[in-house]
Coordinates of C-alpha atoms and ligand atoms in Angstrom, one line a residue:
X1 CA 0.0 0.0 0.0
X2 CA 1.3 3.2 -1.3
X3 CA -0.3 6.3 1.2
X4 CA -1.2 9.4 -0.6
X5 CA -1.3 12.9 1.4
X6 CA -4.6 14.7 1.2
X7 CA -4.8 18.0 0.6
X8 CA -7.9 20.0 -0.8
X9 CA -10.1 16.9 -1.1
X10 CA -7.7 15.0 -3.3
X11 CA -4.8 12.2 -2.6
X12 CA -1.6 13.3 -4.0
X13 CA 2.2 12.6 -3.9
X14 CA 4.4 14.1 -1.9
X15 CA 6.6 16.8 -3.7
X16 CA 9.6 15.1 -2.9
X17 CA 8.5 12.3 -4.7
X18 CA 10.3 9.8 -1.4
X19 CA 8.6 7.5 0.6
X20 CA 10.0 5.8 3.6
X21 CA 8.7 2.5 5.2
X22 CA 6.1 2.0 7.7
X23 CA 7.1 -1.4 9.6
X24 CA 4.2 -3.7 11.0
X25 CA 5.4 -4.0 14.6
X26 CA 4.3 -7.6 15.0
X27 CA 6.3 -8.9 12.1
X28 CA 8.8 -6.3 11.1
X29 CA 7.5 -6.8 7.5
X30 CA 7.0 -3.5 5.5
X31 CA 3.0 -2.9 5.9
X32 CA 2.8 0.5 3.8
X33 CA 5.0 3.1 1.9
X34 CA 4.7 6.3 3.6
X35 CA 5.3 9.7 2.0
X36 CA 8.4 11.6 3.4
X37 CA 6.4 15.2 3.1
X38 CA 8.7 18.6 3.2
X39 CA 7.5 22.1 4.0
X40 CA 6.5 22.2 0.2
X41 CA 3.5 20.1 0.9
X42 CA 2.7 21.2 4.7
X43 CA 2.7 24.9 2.8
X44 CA -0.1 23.3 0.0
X45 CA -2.1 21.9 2.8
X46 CA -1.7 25.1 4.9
X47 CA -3.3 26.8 1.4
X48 CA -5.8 24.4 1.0
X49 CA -7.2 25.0 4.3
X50 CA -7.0 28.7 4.4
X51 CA -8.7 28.9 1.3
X52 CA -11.6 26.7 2.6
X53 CA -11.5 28.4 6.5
X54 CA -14.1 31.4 5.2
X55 CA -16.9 29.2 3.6
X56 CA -16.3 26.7 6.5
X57 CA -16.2 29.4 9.5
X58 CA -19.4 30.7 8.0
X59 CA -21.3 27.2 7.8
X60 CA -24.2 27.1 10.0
X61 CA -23.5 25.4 13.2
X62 CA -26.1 22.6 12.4
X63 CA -24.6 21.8 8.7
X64 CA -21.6 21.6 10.6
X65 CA -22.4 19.2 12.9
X66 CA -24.2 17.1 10.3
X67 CA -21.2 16.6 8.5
X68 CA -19.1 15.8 11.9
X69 CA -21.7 13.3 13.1
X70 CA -22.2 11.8 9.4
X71 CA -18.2 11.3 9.7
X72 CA -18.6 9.6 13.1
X73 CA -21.6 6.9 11.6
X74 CA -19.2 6.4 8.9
X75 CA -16.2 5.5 11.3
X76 CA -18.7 3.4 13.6
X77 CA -19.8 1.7 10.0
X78 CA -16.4 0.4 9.4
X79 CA -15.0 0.0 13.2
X80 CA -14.0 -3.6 12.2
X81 CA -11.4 -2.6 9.9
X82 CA -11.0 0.2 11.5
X83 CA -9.6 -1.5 14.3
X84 CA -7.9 -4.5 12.5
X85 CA -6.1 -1.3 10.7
X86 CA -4.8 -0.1 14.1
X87 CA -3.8 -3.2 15.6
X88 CA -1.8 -4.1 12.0
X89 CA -0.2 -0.7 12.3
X90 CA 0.8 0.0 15.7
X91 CA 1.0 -3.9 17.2
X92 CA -2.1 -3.5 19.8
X93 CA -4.7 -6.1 20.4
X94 CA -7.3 -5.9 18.1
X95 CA -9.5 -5.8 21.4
X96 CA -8.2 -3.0 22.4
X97 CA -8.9 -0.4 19.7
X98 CA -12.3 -2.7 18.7
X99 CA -13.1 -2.0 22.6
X100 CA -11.7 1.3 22.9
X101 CA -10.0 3.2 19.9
X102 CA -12.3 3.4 17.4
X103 CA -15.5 3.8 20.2
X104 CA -13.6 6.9 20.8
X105 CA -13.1 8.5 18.0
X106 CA -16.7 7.8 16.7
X107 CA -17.1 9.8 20.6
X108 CA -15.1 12.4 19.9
X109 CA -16.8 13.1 17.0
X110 CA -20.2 12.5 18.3
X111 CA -19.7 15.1 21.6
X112 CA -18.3 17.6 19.5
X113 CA -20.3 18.1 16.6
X114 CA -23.2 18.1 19.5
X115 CA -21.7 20.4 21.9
X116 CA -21.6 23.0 19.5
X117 CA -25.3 22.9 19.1
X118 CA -25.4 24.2 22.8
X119 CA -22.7 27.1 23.0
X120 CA -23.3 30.0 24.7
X121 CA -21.3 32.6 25.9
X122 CA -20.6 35.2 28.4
X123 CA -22.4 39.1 28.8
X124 CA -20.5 41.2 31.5
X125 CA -23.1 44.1 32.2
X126 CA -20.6 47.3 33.6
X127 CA -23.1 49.6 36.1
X128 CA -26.0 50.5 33.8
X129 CA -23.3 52.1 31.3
X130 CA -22.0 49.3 29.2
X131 CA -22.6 45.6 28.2
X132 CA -19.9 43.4 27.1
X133 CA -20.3 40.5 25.2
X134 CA -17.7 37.9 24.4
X135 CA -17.3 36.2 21.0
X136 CA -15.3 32.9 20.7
X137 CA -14.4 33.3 16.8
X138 CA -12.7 30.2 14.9
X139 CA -9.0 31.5 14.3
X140 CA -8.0 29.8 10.8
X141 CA -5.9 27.1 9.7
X142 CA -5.4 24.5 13.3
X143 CA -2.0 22.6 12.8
X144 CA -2.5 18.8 15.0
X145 CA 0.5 16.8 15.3
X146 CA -0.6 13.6 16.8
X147 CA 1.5 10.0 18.5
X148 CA 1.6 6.7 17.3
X149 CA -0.1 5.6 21.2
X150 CA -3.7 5.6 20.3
X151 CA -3.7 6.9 16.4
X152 CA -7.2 7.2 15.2
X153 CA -8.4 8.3 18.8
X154 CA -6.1 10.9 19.3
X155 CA -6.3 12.4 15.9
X156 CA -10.2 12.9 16.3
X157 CA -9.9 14.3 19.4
X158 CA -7.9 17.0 18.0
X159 CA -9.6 17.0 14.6
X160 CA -13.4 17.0 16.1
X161 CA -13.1 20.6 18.2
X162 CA -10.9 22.2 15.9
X163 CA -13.1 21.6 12.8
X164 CA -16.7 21.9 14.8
X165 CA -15.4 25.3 16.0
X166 CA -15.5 26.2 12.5
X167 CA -11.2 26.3 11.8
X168 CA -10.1 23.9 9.4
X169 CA -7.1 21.2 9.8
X170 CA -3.9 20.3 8.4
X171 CA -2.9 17.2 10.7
X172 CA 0.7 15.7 10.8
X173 CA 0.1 12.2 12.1
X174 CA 2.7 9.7 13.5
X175 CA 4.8 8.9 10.9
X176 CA 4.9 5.2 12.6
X177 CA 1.3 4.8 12.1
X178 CA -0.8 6.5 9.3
X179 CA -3.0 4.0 7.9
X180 CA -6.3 4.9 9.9
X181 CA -5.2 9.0 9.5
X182 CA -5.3 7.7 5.7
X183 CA -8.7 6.2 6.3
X184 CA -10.0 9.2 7.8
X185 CA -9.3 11.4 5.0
X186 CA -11.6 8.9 2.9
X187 CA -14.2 9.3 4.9
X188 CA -14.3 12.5 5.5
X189 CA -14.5 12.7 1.6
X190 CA -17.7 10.3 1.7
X191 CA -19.1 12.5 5.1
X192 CA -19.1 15.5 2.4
X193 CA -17.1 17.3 4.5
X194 CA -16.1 20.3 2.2
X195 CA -12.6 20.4 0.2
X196 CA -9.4 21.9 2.2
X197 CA -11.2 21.3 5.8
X198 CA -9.6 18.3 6.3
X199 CA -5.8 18.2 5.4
X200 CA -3.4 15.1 6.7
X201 CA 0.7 15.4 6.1
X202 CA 2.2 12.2 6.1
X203 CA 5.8 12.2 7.1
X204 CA 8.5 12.8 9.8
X205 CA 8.1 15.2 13.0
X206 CA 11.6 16.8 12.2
X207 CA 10.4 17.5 8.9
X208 CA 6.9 17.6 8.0
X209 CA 5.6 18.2 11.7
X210 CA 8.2 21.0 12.5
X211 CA 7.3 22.7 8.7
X212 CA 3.7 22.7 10.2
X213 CA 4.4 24.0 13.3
X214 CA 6.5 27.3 12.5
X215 CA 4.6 27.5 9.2
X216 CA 3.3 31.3 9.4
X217 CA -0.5 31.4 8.7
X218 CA -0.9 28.2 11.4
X219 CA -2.0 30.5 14.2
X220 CA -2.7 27.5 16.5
X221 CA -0.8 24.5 16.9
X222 CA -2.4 21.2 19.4
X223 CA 0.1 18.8 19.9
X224 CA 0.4 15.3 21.7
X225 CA 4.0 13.6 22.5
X226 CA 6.6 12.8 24.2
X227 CA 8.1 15.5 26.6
X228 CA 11.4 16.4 24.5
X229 CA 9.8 17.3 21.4
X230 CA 6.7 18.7 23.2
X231 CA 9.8 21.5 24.1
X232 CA 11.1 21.7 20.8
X233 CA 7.4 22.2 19.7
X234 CA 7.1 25.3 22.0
X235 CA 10.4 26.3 21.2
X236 CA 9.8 26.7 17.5
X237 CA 6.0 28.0 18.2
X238 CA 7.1 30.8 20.4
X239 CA 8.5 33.3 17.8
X240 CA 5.3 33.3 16.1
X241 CA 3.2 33.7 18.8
X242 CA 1.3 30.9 18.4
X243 CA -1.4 29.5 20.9
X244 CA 0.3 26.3 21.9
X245 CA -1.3 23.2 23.8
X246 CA 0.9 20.8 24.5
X247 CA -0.5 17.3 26.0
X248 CA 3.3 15.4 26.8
X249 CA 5.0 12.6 28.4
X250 CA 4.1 10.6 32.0
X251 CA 5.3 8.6 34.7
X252 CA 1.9 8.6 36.7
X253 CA 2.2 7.0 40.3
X254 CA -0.9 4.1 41.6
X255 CA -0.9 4.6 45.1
X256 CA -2.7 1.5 46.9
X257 CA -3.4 2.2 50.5
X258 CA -4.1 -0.8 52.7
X259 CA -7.8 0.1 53.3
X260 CA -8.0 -0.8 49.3
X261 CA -10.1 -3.9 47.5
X262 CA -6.9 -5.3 47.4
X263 CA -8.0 -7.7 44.5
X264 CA -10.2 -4.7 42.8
X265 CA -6.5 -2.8 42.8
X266 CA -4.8 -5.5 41.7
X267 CA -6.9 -6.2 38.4
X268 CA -7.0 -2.7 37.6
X269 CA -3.4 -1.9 38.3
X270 CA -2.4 -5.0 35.8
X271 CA -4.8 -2.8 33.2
X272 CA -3.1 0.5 34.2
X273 CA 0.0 -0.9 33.7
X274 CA 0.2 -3.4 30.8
X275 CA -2.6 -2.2 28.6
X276 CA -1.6 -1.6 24.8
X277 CA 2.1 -2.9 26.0
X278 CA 2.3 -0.1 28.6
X279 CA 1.9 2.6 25.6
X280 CA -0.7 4.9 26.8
X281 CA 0.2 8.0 28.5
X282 CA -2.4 7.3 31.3
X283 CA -0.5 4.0 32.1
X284 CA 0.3 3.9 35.7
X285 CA 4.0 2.8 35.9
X286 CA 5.0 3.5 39.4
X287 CA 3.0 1.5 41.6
X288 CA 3.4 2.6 45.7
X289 CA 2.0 0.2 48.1
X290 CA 1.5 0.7 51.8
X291 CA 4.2 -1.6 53.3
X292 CA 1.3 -3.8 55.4
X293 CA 0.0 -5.1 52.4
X294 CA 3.2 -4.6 50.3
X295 CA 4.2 -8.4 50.1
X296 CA 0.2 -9.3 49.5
X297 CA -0.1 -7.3 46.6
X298 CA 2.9 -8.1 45.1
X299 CA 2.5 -11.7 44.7
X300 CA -1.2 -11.3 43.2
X301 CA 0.0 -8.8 41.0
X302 CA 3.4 -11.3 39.8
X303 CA 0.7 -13.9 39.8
X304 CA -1.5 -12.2 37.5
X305 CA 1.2 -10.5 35.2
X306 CA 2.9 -14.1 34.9
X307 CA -0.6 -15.3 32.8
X308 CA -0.9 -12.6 30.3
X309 CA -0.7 -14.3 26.8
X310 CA 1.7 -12.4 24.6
X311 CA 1.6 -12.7 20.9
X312 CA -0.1 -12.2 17.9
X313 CA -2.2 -8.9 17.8
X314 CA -4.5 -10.3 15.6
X315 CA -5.3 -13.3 17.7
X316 CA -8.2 -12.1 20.0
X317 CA -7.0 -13.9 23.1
X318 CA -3.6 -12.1 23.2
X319 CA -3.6 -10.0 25.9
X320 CA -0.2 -8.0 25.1
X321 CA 1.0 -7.0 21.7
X322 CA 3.9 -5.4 20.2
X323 CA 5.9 -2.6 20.7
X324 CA 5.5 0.1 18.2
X325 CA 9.2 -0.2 16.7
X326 CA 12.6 -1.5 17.0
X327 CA 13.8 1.8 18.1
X328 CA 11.2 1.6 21.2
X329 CA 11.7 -2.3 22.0
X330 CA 15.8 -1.1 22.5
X331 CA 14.6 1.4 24.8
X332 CA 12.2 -0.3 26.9
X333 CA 14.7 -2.9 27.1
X334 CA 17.7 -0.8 28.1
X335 CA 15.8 0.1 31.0
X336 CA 15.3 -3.1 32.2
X337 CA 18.9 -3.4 31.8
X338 CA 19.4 -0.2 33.8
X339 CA 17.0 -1.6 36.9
X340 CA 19.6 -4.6 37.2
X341 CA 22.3 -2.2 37.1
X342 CA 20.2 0.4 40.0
X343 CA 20.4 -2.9 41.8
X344 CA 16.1 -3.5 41.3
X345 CA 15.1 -7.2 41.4
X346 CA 13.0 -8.2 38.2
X347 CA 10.3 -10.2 39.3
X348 CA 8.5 -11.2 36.5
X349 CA 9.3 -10.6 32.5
X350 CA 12.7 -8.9 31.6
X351 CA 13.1 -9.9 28.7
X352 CA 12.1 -9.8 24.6
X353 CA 10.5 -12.6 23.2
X354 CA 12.2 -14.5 21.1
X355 CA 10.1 -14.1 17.6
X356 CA 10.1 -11.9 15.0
X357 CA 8.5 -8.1 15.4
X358 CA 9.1 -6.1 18.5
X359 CA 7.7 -7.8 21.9
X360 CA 8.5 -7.4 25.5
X361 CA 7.3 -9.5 28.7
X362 CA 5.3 -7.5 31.0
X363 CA 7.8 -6.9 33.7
X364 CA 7.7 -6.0 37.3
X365 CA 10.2 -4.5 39.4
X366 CA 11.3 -3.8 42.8
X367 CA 13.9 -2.8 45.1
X368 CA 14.4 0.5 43.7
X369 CA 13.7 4.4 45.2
X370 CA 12.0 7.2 43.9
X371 CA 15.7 8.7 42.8
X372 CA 16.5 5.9 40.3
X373 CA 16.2 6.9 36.6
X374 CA 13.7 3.7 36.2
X375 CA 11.4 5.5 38.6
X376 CA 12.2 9.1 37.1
X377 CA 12.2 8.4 33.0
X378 CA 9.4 7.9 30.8
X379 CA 10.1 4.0 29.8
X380 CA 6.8 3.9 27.7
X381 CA 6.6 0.0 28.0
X382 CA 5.4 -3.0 29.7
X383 CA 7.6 -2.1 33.0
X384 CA 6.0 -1.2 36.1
X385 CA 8.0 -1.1 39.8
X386 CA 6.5 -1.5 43.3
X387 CA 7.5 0.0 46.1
X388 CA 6.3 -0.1 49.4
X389 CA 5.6 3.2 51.8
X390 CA 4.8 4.1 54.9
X391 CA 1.5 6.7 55.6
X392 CA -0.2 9.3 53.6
X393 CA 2.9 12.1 53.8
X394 CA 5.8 9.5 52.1
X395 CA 2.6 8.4 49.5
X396 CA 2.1 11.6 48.2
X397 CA 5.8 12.7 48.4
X398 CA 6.7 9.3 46.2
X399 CA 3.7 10.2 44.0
X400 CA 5.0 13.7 43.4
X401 CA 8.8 13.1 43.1
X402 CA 9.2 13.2 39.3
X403 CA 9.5 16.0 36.8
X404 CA 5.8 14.9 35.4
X405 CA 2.5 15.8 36.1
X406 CA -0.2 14.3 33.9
X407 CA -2.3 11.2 35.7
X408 CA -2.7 9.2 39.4
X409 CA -4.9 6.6 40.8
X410 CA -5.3 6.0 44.0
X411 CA -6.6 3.3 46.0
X412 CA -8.5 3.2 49.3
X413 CA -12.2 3.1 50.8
X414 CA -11.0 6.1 53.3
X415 CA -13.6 8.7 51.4
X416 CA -11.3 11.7 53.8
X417 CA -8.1 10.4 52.5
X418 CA -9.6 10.0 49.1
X419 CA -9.9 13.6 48.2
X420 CA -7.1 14.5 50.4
X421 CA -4.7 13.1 48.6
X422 CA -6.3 13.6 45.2
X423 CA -5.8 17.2 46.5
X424 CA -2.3 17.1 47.2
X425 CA -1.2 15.3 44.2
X426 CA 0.5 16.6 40.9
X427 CA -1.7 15.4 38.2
X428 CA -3.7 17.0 35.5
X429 CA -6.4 14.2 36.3
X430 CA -6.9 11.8 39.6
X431 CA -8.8 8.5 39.5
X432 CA -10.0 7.1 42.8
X433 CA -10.5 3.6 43.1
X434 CA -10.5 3.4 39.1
X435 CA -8.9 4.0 36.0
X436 CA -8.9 5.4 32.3
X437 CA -12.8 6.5 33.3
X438 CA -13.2 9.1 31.3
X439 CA -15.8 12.0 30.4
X440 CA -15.4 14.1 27.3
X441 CA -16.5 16.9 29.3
X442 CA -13.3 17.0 32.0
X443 CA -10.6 19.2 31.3
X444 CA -7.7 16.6 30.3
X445 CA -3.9 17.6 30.7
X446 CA -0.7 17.8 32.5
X447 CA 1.0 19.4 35.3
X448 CA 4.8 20.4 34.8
X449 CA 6.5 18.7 32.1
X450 CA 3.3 16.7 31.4
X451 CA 1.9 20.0 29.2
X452 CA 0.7 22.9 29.1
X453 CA -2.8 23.9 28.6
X454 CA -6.0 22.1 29.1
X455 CA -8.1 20.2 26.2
X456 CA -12.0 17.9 26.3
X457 CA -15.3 19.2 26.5
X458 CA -15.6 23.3 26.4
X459 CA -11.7 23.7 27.3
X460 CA -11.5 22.2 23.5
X461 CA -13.4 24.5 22.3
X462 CA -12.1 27.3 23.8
X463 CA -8.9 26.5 22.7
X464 CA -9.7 26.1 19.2
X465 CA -11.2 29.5 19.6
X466 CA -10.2 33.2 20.1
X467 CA -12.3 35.2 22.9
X468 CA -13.2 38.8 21.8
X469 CA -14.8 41.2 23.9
X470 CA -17.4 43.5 22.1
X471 CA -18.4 46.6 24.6
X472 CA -21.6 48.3 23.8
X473 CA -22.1 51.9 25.2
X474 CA -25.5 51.8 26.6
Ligands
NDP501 P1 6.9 12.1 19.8 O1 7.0 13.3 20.7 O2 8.1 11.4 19.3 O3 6.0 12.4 18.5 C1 4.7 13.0 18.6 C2 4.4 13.6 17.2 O4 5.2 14.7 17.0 C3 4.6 12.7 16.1 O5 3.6 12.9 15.1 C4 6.0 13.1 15.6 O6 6.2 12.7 14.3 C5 5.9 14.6 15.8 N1 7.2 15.3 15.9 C6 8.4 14.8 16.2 N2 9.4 15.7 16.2 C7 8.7 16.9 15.9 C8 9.2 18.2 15.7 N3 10.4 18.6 15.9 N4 8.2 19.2 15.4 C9 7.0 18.8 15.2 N5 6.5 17.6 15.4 C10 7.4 16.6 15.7 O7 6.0 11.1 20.6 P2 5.6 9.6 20.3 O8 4.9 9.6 19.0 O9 6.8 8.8 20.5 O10 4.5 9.3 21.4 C11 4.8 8.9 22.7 C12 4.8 10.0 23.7 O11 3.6 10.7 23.6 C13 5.0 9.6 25.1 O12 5.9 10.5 25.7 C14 3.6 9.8 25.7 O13 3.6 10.0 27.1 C15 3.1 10.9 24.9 N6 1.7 11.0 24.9 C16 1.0 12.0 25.7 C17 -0.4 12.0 25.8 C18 -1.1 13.0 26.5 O14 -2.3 13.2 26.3 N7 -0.4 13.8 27.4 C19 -1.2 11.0 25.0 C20 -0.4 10.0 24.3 C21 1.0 10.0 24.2 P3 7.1 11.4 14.0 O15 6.4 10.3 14.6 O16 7.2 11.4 12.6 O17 8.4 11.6 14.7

């Protein structure tokens, strides 16, 4: 399969003519030819889309939703490929974008094109002498750079607000997996969605993604990655006074308190910390355990990681896939090498399994502090440590002692404690007793290198948007 980009409505080439190889991560076969786009097609995109952003800004509200919910249907229509794509492309179960994925980016869609039949918006009466009113206009051409993580879901959820707020796209997906962004594009052409609304880039961040984000009539850039380019992103933004939001890079602490449904935390925390091979951003990969259940929790959770079925992401029994590249299966395994060397004991997995594409045993570790670089780094894989603590003060200190800020769960039937500590932690959002619940409508980002800037529900919206005050003399 040879992937076009799509720009104004039509699939076509990249100007460099070069493609580079997407790799299928559960054979390391070539699955696609992807093109290697320049700033020579992020520029023809970026004119595609300004060109459209008038007719589309001034679309009624209801037409525009039509079109966003028609794209949604569509998506739902083929969620079995959909999510066969996915799983092909980025080495995840099949059951996991079937279950979760492709559910959400028909939801995305869905609660955006609907919320916008709802807006409102703010009138600020001044003492019987003025009334000001505040518009929230669409500001032009959005640029979305989006990870390889969750592709399709992601992508909507950046595509659906920016679009229903009446902007129009150009997206840069992961270069590592375009095939459902490629899907997209197709049907958004069979939604109807209009010519130039819709742009997708194929090609590499350093390239493509960096054209897109200093490119000068982009006034707003939305991006989702890893911490380090997340700061190149701002860095390039910055001149141009872009508005930036930045959704980054985790190490999100599970605290599990000894008042917890110890077998409630356990099942969860194996979700938390193995689901799609570790390679969520929400994954929890510190686990903290109060040390009078430390030794309990441990061997259920060993017990339970020990009968996850790795393998074929196709098969719908596996329970953990591959890893998304070569690349990432050296990293995530240099850091298991790095535990041994910190002087952590492994107590389960450790190692890559021995058959062809990129997979790594869910692997537990202990023995380690807060300080070591396993429990400081984003490893982005199947690893998860335990370490025990002692009361509510060392919990949250533990939680808190990393550079990130994005997620937390918490464990315990202590309802006082509960929103204590969900108080005192450093995390864009808190789960208590649960995980990876989530509600469009909750602002979702990160605390300190986790991001900057909040997106879901109206904080989307408002993003996407530009806030004008209008002051009427009375
Ligand atoms: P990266 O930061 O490597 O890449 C993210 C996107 O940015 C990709 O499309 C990438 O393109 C592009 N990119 C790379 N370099 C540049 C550049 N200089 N300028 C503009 N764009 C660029 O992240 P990953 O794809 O590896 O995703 C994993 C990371 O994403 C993890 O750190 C994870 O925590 C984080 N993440 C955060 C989430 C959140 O909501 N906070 C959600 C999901 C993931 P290319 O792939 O071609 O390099």
């Amino acid at each position: 399969m040879k992937l076009q980009n799509f720009i104004n409505g039509r699939f076509s080439p990249p100007a460099s003519g070069a493609y580079f190889d997407d790799i299928g991560p559960a054979t390391g076969d070539v699955i696609a030819e992807v093109p290697d786009s320049d700033a020579r097609d992020v520029d023809a995109a970026v004119r595609a889309a300004t060109a459209a952003f008038p007719g589309w800004s001034r679309t009624p509200v209801a037409q525009r939703s039509k079109l966003l919910i028609r794209l949604a249907d569509l998506i739902e229509k083929n969620l079995e490929e959909l999510a066969r794509l996915e799983s092909h492309d980025s080495g995840k179960t099949v059951s996991l974008p079937r279950r979760q994925d492709i559910p959400r980016a028909v939801a995305n869609l869905r609660f955006f094109a609907t919320a916008i039949l709802h807006d409102a918006t703010e009138a600020h009466p001044t003492d019987g002498v003025a009334l000001n009113y505040t518009l929230r206009q669409p500001m032009g051409v959005a640029g979305l750079i989006s990870p390889w993580t969750l592709p399709l879901y992601l992508l909507t959820w950046k595509v659906a607000p920016a679009i229903a707020a009446g902007n129009t796209c150009v997206a840069k997906p992961s270069e590592l997996t375009p095939l459902t962004a490629n899907r997209l594009a197709e049907l958004s052409l069979e939604a109807g969605i209009p010519a130039g609304v819709i742009n997708i880039v194929h090609g590499l961040g350093a390239k493509a993604g960096d054209a897109l984000t200093v490119h000068p009539k982009v006034p707003l850039i939305s991006f989702t990655g890893g911490t380090v380019t997340g700061a190149k992103v701002a860095t390039a933004a910055a001149p141009h006074f872009k508005k930036v939001s930045l959704e980054l890079g985790g190490k999100n602490p599970n605290l599990i308190f000894a008042d917890a449904d110890l077998t409630e935390a356990v099942n969860t925390s194996i979700r938390s910390s193995f689901s799609n091979q570790g390679e969520i951003c929400l994954c929890g990969s510190r686990i903290f355990v109060e040390r009078s259940i430390h030794d309990r929790f441990v061997e259920q959770f060993v017990e339970a990681t020990m009968k996850m079925r790795i393998g074929d992401p196709s098969d719908e029994s596996t329970d953990v896939g591959a890893l998304i590249s070569a690349a990432h299966l050296d990293k995530v395994s240099g850091y298991v090498d790095l535990a041994r060397e910190e002087g952590g004991s492994i107590l389960s997995g450790g190692k890559r399994v021995d058959r062809p594409g990129f997979f790594f045993e869910p692997t537990v570790i202990t023995g380690l502090g807060c300080d070591c670089r396993v429990l400081q780094e984003e490893i982005f894989g199947p690893v998860v440590t335990i370490t025990p603590f002692d009361g509510e003060d060392e919990a949250v200190s533990f939680a808190n002692s990393t550079r990130y800020g994005l997620s937390a769960s918490l464990w315990t039937r202590d309802l006082q404690r509960a929103h204590r500590v969900a108080s005192a932690l450093d995390a864009g959002t808190v789960w208590i007793n649960c995980w990876l619940l989530r509600d469009l409508r909750v602002p979702f980002g990160g605390m300190k290198e986790s991001g900057v800037g909040r997106e879901g529900g109206f904080e989307s919206l408002r993003f996407f948007t530009e806030a004008k005050n209008v002051c009427v003399k009375l």
